[in-house]
GROMACS .gro file of C-alpha atoms in nm:
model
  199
    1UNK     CA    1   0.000   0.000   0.000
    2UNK     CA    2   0.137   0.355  -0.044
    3UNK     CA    3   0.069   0.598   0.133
    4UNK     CA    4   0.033   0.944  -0.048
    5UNK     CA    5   0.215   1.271   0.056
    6UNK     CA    6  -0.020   1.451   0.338
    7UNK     CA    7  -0.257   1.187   0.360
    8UNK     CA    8  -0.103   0.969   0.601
    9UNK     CA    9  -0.320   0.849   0.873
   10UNK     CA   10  -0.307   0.582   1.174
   11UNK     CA   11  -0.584   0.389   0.993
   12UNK     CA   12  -0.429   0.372   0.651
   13UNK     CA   13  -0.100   0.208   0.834
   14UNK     CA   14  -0.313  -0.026   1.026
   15UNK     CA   15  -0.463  -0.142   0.704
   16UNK     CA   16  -0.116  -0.249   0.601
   17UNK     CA   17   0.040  -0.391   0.933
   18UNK     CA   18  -0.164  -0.579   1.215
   19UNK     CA   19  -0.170  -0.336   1.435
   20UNK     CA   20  -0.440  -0.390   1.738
   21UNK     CA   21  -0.710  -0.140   1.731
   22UNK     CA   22  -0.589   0.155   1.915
   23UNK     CA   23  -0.709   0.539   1.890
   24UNK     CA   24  -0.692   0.854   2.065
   25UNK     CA   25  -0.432   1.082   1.885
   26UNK     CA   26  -0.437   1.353   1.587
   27UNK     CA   27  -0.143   1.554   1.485
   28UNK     CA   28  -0.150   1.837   1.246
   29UNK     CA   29   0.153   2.022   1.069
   30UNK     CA   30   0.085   2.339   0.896
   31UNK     CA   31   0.341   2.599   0.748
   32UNK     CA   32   0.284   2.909   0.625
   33UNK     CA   33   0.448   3.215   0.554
   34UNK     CA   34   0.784   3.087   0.703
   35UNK     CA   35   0.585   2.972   1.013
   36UNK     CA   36   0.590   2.593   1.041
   37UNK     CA   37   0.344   2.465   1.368
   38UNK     CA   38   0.273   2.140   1.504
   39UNK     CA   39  -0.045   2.076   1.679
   40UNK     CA   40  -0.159   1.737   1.873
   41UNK     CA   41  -0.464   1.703   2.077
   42UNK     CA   42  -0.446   1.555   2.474
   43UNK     CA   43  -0.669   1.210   2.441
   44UNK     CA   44  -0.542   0.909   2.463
   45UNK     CA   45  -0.811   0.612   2.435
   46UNK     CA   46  -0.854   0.239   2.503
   47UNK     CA   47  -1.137   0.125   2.309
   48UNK     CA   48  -1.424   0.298   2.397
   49UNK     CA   49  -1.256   0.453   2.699
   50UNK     CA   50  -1.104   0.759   2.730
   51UNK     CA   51  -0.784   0.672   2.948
   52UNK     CA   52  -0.634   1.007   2.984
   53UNK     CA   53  -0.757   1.393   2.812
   54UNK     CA   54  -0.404   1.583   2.892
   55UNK     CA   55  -0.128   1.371   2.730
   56UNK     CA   56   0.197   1.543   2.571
   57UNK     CA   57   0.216   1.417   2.203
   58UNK     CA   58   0.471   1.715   2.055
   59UNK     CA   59   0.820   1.704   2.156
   60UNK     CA   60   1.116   1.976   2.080
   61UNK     CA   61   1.390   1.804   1.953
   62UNK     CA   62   1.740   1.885   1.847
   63UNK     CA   63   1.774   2.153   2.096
   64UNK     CA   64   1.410   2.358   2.020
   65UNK     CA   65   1.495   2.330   1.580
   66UNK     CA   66   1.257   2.029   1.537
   67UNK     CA   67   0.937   1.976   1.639
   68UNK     CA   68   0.793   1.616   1.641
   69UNK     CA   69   0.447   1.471   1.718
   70UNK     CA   70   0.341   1.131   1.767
   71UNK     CA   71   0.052   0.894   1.686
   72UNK     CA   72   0.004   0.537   1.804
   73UNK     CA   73   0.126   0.332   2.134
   74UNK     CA   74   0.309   0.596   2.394
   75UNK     CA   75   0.602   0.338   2.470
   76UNK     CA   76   0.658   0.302   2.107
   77UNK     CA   77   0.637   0.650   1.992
   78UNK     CA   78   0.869   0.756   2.294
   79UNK     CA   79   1.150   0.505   2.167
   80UNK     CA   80   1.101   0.626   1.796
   81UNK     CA   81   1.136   0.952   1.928
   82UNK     CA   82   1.453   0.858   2.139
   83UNK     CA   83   1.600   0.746   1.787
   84UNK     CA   84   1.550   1.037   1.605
   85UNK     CA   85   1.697   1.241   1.862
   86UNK     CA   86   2.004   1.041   1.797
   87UNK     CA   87   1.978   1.049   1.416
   88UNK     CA   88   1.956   1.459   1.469
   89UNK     CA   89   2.288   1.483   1.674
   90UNK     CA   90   2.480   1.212   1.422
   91UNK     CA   91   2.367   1.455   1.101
   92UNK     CA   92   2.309   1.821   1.225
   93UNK     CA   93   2.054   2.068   1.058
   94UNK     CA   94   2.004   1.753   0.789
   95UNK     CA   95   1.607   1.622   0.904
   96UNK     CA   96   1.562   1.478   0.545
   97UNK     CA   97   1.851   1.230   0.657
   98UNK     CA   98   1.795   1.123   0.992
   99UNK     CA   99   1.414   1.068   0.917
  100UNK     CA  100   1.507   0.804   0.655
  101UNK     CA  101   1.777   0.698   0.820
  102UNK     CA  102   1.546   0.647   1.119
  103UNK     CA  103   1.297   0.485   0.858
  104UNK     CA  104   1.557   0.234   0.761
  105UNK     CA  105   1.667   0.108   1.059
  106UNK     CA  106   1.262   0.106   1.167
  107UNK     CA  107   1.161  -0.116   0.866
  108UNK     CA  108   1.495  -0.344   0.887
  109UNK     CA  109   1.576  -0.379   1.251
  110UNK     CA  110   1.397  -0.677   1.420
  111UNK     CA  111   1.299  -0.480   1.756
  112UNK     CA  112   1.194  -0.148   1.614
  113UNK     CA  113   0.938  -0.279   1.291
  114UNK     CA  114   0.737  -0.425   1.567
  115UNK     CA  115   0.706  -0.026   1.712
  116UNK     CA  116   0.319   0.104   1.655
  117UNK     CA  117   0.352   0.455   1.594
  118UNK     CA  118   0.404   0.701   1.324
  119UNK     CA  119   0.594   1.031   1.369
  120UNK     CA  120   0.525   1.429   1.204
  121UNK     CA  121   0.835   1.585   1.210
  122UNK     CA  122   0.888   1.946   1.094
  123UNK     CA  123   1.204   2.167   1.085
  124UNK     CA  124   1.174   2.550   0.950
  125UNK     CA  125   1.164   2.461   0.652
  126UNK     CA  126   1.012   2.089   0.613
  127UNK     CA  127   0.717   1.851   0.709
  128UNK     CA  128   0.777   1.484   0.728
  129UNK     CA  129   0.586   1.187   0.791
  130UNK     CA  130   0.770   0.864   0.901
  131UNK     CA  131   0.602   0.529   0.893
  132UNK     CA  132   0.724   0.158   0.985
  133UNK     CA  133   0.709   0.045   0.645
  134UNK     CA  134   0.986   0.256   0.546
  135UNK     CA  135   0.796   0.582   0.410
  136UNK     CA  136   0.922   0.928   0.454
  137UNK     CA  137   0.655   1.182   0.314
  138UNK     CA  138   0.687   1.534   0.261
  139UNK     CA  139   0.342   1.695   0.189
  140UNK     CA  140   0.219   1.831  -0.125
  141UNK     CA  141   0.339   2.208  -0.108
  142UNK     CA  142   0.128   2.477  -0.282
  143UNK     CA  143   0.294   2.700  -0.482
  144UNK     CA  144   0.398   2.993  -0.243
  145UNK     CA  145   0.541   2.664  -0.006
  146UNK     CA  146   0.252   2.661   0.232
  147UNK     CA  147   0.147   2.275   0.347
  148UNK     CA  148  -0.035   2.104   0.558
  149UNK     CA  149   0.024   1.716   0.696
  150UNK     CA  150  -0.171   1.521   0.938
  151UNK     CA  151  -0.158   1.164   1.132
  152UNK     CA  152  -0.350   0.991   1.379
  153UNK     CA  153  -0.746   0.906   1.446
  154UNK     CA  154  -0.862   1.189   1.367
  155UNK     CA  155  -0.568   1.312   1.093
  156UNK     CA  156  -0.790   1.333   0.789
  157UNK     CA  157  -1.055   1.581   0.961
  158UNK     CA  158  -0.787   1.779   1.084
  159UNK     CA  159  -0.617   1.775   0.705
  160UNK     CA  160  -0.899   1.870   0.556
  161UNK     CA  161  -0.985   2.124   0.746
  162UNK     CA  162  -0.629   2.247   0.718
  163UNK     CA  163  -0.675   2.231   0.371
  164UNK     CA  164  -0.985   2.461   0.374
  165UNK     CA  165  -0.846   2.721   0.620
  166UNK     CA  166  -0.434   2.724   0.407
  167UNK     CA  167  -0.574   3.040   0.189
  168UNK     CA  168  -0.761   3.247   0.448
  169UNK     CA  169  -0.594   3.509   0.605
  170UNK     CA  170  -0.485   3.333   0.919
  171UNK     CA  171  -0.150   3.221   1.087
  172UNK     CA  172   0.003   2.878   1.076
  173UNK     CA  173  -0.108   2.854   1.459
  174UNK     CA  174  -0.432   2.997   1.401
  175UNK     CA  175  -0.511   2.740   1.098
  176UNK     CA  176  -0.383   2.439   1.300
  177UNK     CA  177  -0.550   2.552   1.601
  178UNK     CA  178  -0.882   2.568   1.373
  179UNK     CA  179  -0.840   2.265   1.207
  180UNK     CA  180  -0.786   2.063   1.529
  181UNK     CA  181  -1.114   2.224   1.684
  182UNK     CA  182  -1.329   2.112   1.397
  183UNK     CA  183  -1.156   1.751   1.436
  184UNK     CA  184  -1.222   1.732   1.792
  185UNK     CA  185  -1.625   1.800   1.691
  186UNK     CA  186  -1.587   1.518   1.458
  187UNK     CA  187  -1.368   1.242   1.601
  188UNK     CA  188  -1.455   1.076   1.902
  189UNK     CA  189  -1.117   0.971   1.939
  190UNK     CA  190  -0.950   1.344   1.969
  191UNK     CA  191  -1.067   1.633   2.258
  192UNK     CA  192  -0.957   2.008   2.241
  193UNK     CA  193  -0.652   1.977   2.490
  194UNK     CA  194  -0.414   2.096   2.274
  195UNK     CA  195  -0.012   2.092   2.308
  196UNK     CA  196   0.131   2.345   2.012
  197UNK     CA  197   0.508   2.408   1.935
  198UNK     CA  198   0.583   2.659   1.665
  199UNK     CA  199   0.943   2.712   1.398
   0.00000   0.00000   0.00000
């Protein structure tokens, strides 16, 4: 299965792996005008349960120049994470290379391919998706270099609506702060709790 650019979402990995059924996360990426923001609700769920409404899914990496979000198991993200930390400090200011380095060793090595997560990552100047079947995907960029990218439960709602709001007159923050609103009205499996980190 492949996964387009901007499109990639919890669900459409699960559909290629066996992953159990787990929800509770969307993370959004927008940039615009120079300003690249991530944006990932608080819920984490456990079937129909909501197990916790305040978790931390974006982390500053690379001393404060990357900004990474998480979807999928906590454990698992949080060693991913760990990883491309270290990819960062082995090749400095080069995100393109640790994230498919990271992707590499994720689809090859026997430990890590049985991780169930998938990581945004975004620099000043780039958006990335990572998956565990080896994908790095930069989003489709309009022509003046805005984007928008989105993973997790709730990802396509919050893409969509990312989509829709790229062109108004409105911040990167204000878009992705927007678009994660009307997710959290559609998906049961995101809340409003928000954790944002702006480039």
């Amino acid at each position: 299965m492949t996964l387009r650019p901007g499109l990639a979402t919890c669900e459409a990995m699960q559909s290629s792996t066996s992953f159990p059924d787990w929800h509770g996360t969307t993370i959004l990426a927008v940039r615009k005008n120079g300003q690249t923001v991530i944006a990932g609700d608080g819920q984490v769920s456990m079937g129909q349960t909501v197990v916790k409404g305040n978790a931390r899914k974006v982390r500053r990496l690379a001393g404060g120049k990357v900004v990474a979000g998480f979807a999928g198991a906590t454990a698992d993200a949080f060693t991913l994470i760990e990883r491309l930390e270290a990819k960062l400090e082995q090749y400095p200011d080069q995100l393109a290379r640790a994230c498919v380095d990271l992707a590499k060793d994720w689809r090859t090595d026997r430990y890590l391919r049985r991780l169930e997560a998938m990581l945004l990552v975004a620099d000043s100047t780039a958006i990335y998706t990572v998956t565990g079947v080896g994908d790095v995907l930069e989003p489709g960029e309009a022509a003046d270099g805005n984007a928008v990218a989105a993973i997790g439960s709730g990802g396509n709602y919050a893409l969509a609506a990312g989509k829709a709001l790229i062109d108004q007159d409105l911040s990167a923050e204000a878009i992705a702060r927007k678009a994660m609103a009307i997710a959290a009205e559609i998906c049961v499996y995101t809340n409003g709790n928000l954790t944002v980190e702006s480039l």
